[in-house]
Tab-separated table of C-alpha atoms in Angstrom:
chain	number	residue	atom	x	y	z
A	1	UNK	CA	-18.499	-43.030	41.936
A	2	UNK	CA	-16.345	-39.883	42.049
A	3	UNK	CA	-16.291	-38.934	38.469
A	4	UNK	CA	-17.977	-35.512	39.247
A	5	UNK	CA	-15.265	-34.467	41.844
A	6	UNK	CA	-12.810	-35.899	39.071
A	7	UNK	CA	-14.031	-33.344	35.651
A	8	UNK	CA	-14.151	-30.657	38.843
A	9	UNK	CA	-11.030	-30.526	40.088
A	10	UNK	CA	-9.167	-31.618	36.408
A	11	UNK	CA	-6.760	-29.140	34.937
A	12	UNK	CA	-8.848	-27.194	32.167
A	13	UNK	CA	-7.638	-27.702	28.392
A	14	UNK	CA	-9.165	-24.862	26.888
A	15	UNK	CA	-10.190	-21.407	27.683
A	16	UNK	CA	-13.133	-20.664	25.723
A	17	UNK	CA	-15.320	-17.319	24.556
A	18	UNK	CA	-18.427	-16.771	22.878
A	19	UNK	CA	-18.130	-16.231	18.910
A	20	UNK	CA	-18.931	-12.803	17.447
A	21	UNK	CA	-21.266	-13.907	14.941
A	22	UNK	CA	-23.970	-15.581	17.074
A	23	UNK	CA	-27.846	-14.982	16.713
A	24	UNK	CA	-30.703	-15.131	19.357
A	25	UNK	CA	-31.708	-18.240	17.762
A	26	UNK	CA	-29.714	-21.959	17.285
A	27	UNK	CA	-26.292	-21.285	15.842
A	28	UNK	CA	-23.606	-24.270	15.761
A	29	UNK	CA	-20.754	-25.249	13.477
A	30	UNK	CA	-17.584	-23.291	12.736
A	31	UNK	CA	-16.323	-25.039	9.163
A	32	UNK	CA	-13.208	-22.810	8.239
A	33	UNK	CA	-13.037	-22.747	3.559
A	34	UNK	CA	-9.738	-21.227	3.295
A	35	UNK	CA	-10.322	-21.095	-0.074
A	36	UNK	CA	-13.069	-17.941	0.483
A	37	UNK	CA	-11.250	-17.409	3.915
A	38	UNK	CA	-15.016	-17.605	5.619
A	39	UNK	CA	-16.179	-19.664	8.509
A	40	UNK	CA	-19.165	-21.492	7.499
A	41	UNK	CA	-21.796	-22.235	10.166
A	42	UNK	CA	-25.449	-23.450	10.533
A	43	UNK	CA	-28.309	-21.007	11.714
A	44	UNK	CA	-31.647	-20.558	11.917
A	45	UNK	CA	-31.538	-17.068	11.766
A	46	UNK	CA	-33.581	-15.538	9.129
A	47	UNK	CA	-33.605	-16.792	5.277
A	48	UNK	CA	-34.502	-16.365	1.870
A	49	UNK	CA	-35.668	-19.647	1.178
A	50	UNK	CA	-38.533	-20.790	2.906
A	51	UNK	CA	-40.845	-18.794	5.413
A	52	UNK	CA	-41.924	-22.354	7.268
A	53	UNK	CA	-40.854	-22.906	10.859
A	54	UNK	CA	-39.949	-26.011	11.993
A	55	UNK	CA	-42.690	-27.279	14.201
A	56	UNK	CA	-40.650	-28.545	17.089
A	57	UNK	CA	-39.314	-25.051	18.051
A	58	UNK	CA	-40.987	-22.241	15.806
A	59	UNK	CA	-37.381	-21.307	14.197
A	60	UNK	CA	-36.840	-20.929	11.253
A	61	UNK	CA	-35.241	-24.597	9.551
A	62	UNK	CA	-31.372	-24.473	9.869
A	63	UNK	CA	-29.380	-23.274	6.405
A	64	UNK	CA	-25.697	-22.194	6.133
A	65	UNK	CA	-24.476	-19.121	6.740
A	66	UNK	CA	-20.910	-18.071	6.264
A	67	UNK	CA	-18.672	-15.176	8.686
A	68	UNK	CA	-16.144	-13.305	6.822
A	69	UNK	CA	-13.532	-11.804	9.537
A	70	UNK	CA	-11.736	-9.625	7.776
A	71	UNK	CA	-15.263	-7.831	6.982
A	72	UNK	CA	-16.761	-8.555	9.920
A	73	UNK	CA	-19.957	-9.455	8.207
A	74	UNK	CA	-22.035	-12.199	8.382
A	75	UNK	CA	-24.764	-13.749	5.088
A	76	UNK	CA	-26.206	-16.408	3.684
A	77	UNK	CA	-23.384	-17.885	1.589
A	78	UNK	CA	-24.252	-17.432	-2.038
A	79	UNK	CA	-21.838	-19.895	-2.575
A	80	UNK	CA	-23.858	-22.430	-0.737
A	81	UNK	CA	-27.576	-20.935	-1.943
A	82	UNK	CA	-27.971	-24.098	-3.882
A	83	UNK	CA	-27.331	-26.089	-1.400
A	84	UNK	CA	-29.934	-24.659	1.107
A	85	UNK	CA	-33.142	-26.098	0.803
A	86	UNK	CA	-36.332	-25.344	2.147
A	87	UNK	CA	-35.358	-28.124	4.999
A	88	UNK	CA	-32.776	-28.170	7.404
A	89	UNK	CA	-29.091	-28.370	6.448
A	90	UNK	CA	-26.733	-29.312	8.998
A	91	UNK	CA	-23.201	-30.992	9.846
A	92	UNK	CA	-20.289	-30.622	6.937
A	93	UNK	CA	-16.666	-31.249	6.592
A	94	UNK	CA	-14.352	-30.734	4.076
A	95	UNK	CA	-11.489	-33.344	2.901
A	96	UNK	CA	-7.656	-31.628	2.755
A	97	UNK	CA	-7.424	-29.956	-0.093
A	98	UNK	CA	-10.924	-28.367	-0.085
A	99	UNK	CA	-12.039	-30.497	-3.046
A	100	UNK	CA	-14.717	-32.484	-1.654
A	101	UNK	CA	-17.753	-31.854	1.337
A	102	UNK	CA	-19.600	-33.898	2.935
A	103	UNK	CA	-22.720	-32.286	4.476
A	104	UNK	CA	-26.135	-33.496	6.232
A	105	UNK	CA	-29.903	-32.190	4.593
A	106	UNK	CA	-32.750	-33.616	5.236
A	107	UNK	CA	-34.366	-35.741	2.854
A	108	UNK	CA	-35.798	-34.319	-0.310
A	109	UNK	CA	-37.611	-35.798	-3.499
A	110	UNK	CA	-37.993	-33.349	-5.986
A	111	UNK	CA	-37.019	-30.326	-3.537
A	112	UNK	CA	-40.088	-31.840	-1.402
A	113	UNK	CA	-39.554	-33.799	1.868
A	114	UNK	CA	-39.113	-37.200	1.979
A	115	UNK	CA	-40.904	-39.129	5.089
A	116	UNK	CA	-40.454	-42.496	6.227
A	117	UNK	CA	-43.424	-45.007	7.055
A	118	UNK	CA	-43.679	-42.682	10.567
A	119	UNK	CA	-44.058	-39.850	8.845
A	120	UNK	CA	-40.478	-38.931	10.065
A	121	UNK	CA	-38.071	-36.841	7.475
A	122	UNK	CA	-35.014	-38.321	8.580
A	123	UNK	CA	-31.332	-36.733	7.607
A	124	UNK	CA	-29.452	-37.796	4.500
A	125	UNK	CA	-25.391	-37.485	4.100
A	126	UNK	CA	-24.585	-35.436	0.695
A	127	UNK	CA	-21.230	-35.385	-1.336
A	128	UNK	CA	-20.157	-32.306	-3.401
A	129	UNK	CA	-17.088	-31.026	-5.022
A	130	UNK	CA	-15.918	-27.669	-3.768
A	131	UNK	CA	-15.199	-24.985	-6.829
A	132	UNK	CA	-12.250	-22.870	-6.930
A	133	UNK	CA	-15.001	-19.941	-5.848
A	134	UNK	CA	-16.428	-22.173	-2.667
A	135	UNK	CA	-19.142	-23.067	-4.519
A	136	UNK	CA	-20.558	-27.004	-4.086
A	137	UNK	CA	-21.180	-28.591	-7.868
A	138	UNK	CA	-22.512	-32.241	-8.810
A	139	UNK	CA	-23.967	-32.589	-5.971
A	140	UNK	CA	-25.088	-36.679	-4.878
A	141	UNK	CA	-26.332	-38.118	-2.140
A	142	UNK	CA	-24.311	-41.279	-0.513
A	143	UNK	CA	-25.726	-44.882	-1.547
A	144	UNK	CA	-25.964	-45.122	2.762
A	145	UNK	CA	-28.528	-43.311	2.976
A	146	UNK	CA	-32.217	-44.681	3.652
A	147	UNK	CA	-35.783	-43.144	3.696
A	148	UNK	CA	-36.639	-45.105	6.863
A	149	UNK	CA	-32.881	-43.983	8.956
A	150	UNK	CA	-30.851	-40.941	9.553
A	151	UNK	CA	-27.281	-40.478	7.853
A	152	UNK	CA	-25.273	-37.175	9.096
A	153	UNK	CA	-22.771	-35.181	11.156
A	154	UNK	CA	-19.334	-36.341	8.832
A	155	UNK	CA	-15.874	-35.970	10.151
A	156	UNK	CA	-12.953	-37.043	7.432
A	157	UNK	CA	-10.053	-38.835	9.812
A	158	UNK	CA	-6.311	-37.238	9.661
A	159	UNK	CA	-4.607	-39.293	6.423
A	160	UNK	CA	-8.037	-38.582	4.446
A	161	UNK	CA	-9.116	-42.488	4.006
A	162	UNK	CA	-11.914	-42.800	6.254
A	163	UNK	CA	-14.878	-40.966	7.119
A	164	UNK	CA	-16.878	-41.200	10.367
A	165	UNK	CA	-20.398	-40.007	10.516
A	166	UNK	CA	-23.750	-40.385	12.719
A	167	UNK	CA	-27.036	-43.213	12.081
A	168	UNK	CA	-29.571	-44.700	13.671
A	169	UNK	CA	-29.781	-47.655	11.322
A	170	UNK	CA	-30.554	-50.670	12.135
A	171	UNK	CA	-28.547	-52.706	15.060
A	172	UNK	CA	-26.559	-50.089	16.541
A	173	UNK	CA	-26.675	-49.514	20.460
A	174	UNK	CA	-29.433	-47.081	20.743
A	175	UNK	CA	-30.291	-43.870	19.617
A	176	UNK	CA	-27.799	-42.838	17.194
A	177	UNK	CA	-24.484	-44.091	17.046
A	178	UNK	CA	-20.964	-43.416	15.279
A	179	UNK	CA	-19.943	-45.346	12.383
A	180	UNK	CA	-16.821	-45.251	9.682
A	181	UNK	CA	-16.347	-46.230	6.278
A	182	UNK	CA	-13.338	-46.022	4.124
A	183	UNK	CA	-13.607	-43.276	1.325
A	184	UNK	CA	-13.362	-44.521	-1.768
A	185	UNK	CA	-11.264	-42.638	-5.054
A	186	UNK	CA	-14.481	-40.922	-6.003
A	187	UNK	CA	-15.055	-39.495	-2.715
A	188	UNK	CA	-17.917	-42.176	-2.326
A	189	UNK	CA	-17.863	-44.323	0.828
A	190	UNK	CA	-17.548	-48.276	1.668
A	191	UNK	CA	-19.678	-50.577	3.777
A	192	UNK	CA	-20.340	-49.122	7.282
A	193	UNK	CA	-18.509	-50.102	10.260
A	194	UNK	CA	-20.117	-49.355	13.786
A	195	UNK	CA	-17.456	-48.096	15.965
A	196	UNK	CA	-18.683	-50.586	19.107
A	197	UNK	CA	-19.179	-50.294	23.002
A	198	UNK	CA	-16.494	-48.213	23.816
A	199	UNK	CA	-17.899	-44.988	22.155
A	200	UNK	CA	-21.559	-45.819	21.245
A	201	UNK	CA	-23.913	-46.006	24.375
A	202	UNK	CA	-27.944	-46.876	24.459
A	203	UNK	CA	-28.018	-42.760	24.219
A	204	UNK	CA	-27.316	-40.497	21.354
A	205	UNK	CA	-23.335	-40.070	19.921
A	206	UNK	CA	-23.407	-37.516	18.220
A	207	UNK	CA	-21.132	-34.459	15.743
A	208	UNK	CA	-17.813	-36.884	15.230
A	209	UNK	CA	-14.849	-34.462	14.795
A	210	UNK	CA	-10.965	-35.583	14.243
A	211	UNK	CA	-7.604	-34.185	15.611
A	212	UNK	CA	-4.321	-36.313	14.825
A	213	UNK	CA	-5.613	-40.101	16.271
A	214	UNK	CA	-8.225	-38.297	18.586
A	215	UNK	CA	-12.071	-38.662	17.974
A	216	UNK	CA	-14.003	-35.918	19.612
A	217	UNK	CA	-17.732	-36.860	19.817
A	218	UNK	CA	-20.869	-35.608	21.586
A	219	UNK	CA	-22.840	-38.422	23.424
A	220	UNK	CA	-25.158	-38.487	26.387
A	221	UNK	CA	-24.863	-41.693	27.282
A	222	UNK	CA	-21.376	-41.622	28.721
A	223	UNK	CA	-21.063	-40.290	32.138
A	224	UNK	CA	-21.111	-36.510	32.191
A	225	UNK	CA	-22.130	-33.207	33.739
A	226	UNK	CA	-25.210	-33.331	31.804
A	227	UNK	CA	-26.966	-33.145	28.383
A	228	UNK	CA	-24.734	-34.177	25.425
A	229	UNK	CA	-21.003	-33.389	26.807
A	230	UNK	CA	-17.808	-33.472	24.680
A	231	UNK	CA	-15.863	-36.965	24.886
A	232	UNK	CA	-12.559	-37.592	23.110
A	233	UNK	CA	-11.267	-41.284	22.173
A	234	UNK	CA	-8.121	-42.449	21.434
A	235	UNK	CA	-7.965	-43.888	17.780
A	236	UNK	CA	-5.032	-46.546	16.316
A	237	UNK	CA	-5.514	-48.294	13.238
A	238	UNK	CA	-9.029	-47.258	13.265
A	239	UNK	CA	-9.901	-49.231	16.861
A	240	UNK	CA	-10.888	-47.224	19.607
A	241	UNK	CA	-8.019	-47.629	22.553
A	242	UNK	CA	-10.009	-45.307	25.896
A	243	UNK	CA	-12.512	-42.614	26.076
A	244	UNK	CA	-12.040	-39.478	28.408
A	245	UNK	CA	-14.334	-36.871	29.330
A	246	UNK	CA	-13.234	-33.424	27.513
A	247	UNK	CA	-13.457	-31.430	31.189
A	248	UNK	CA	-15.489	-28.716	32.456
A	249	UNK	CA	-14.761	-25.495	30.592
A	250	UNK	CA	-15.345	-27.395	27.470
A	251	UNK	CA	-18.287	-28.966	28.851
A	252	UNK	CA	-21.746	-27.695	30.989
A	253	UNK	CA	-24.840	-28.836	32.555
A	254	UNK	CA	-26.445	-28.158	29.335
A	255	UNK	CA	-25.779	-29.441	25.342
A	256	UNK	CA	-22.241	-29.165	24.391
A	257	UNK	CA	-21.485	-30.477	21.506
A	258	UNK	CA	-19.496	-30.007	17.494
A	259	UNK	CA	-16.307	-29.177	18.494
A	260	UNK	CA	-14.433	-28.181	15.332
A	261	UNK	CA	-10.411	-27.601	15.009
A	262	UNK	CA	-8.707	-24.691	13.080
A	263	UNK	CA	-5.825	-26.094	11.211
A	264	UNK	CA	-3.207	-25.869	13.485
A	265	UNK	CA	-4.850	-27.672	16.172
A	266	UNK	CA	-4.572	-25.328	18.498
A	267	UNK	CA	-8.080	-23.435	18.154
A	268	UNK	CA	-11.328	-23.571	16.845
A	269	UNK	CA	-14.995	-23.915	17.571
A	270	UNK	CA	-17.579	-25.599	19.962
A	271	UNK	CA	-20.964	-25.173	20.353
A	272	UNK	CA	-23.713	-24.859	23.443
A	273	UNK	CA	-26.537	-23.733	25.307
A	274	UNK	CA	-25.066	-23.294	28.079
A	275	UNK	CA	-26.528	-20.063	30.436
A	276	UNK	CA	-24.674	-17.041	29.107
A	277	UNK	CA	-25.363	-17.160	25.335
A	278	UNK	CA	-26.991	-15.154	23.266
A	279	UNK	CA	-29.939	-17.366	23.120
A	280	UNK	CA	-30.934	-21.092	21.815
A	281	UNK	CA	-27.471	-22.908	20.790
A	282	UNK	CA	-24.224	-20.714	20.460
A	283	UNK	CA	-21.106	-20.822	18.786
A	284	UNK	CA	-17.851	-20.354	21.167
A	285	UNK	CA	-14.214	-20.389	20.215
A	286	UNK	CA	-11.959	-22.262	22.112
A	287	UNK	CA	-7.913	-21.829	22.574
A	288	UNK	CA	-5.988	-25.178	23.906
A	289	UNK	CA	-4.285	-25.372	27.191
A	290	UNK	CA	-3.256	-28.658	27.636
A	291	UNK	CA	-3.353	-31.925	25.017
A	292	UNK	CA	-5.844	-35.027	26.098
A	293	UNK	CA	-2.964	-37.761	26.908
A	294	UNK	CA	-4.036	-41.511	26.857
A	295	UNK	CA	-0.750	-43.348	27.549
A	296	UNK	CA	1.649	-41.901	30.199
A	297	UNK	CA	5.020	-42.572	30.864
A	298	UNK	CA	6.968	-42.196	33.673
A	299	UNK	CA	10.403	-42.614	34.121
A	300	UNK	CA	12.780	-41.762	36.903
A	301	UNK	CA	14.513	-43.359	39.661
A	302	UNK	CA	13.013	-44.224	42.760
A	303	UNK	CA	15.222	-43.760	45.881
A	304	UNK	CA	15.338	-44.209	49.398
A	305	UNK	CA	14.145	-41.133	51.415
A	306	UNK	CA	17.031	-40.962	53.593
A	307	UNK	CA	19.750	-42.971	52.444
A	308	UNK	CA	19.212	-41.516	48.819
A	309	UNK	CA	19.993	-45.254	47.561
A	310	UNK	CA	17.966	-46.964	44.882
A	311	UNK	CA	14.436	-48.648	45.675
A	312	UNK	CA	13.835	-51.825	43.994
A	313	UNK	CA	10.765	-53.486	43.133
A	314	UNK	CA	8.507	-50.126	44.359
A	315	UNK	CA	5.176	-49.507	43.332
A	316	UNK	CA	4.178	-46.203	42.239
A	317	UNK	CA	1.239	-44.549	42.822
């Protein structure tokens, strides 16, 4: 019943500031390729490509765009031209070594869309290899995939073997939940495992990300401060242990969602539309404060107030 008075008056973990290389319209991601040293992103700022709008909110469909820091500059990636369709691109992540992404597109046939029996044009989770330039080659989509369900939003756990992404197949919880699958030597993936009750809701779970054994996710359906909020779970052996709320700078009254970490774990990016922004959904870049702790221990002696003498058998509160 308190749970509001709890995320309000919890020590913050990060501090957190808008990102340079925002637009007026949606803008989310943050995907560091130290191999180019860029920050790729998704955006529906203005392309190339296609002069449609997406119905639903008169932008422009969502392609990648990459930042270059040092430069200051930010372009469509002609590294990742081929992989921007005419469609939306969306969600990526990269395995160690930069060899391999995973990335979300919308369904295509022939560079056309590809509906279901609703007339829907669901998403569709891609596998590339990454060239030595940052360029994606031999691209293939994933055997998961369906015409009549959505596949996306991939997050590759901490030793590499698994990868956890977002569907709305068939017999989840609702909406769309989070699944994993072990990665195979090819870089394909195995049989789908839904991640059960203690992350997936009868809302939407959404943009899995991994730190250490921590799975940061994006859901409505937990209990929040409104529209999707950030939740982290504690992972070992690939079971989820608890799920905590991921406080209130990280998280607003409004969409917060795709947290991505830098390397070192200590920084990296989110993304809202929170009031404040530049417009539509923004990147911000967050620095950590504090670690999200599961299992506490506490250890100490208890003693008598006055005599100073040892308490036995005292509960602790």
């Amino acid at each position: 019943p308190d749970y509001l008075q709890k995320i309000a008056t919890s020590e913050a973990h990060v501090t957190a500031h808008l990102a340079v290389f925002n637009s007026p319209v949606t803008d989310f991601g943050g995907y560091t390729l130290k191999k180019t040293d860029q920050i790729l992103f998704v955006s529906a700022r203005k392309n190339t490509l296609s002069k449609s709008k997406w119905l639903w909110n008169g932008e422009n469909f969502l392609d990648y765009f990459s930042y270059n820091a040092t430069s200051n500059e930010v372009k469509s990636n002609r590294h990742v031209k081929q992989v921007n369709s005419k469609y939306h691109e969306g969600p990526m992540c990269f395995n160690a070594d930069e060899s391999l992404v995973y990335f979300t597109r919308n369904n295509l046939s022939k560079g056309k869309a590809k509906k279901d029996k609703n007339g829907i044009q669901n998403l569709s989770l891609m596998l590339a290899k990454v060239a030595k330039d940052g360029s994606f080659e031999s691209i293939q989509s994933l055997a998961i995939n369906s015409d009549e369900y959505s596949v996306g939003h991939p997050a590759i756990s901490s030793d590499g073997k698994t990868l956890f992404f977002v569907s709305d197949m068939p017999n989840g919880f609702g909406g769309a939940d989070i699944y994993s699958a072990s990665i195979l030597a090819d870089g394909t993936i195995g049989t789908p495992v839904n991640l059960g009750s203690k992350i997936n809701t009868e809302g939407q779970e959404l943009f899995p990300s991994v730190f250490m054994n921590q799975l940061f996710f994006a859901s409505d359906g937990h209990l929040g401060l409104g529209g999707l909020d950030i939740f982290v779970a504690e992972m070992i052996n690939g079971s989820v242990k608890a799920v905590q709320h991921g406080g209130a700078t990280l998280n607003s009254s409004n969409d917060d969602f795709g947290i991505i970490f830098k390397e070192d774990g200590q920084s990296g990016y989110f993304s809202s539309n929170r009031s404040g922004g530049i417009g539509g959904d923004d990147i911000y870049h967050f620095s950590n404060l504090k670690p999200y702790l599961f299992n506490l221990t506490i250890k100490g002696l208890i003693t008598d107030k006055s005599s100073g003498l040892p308490l036995t058998n005292a509960q602790i509160t």
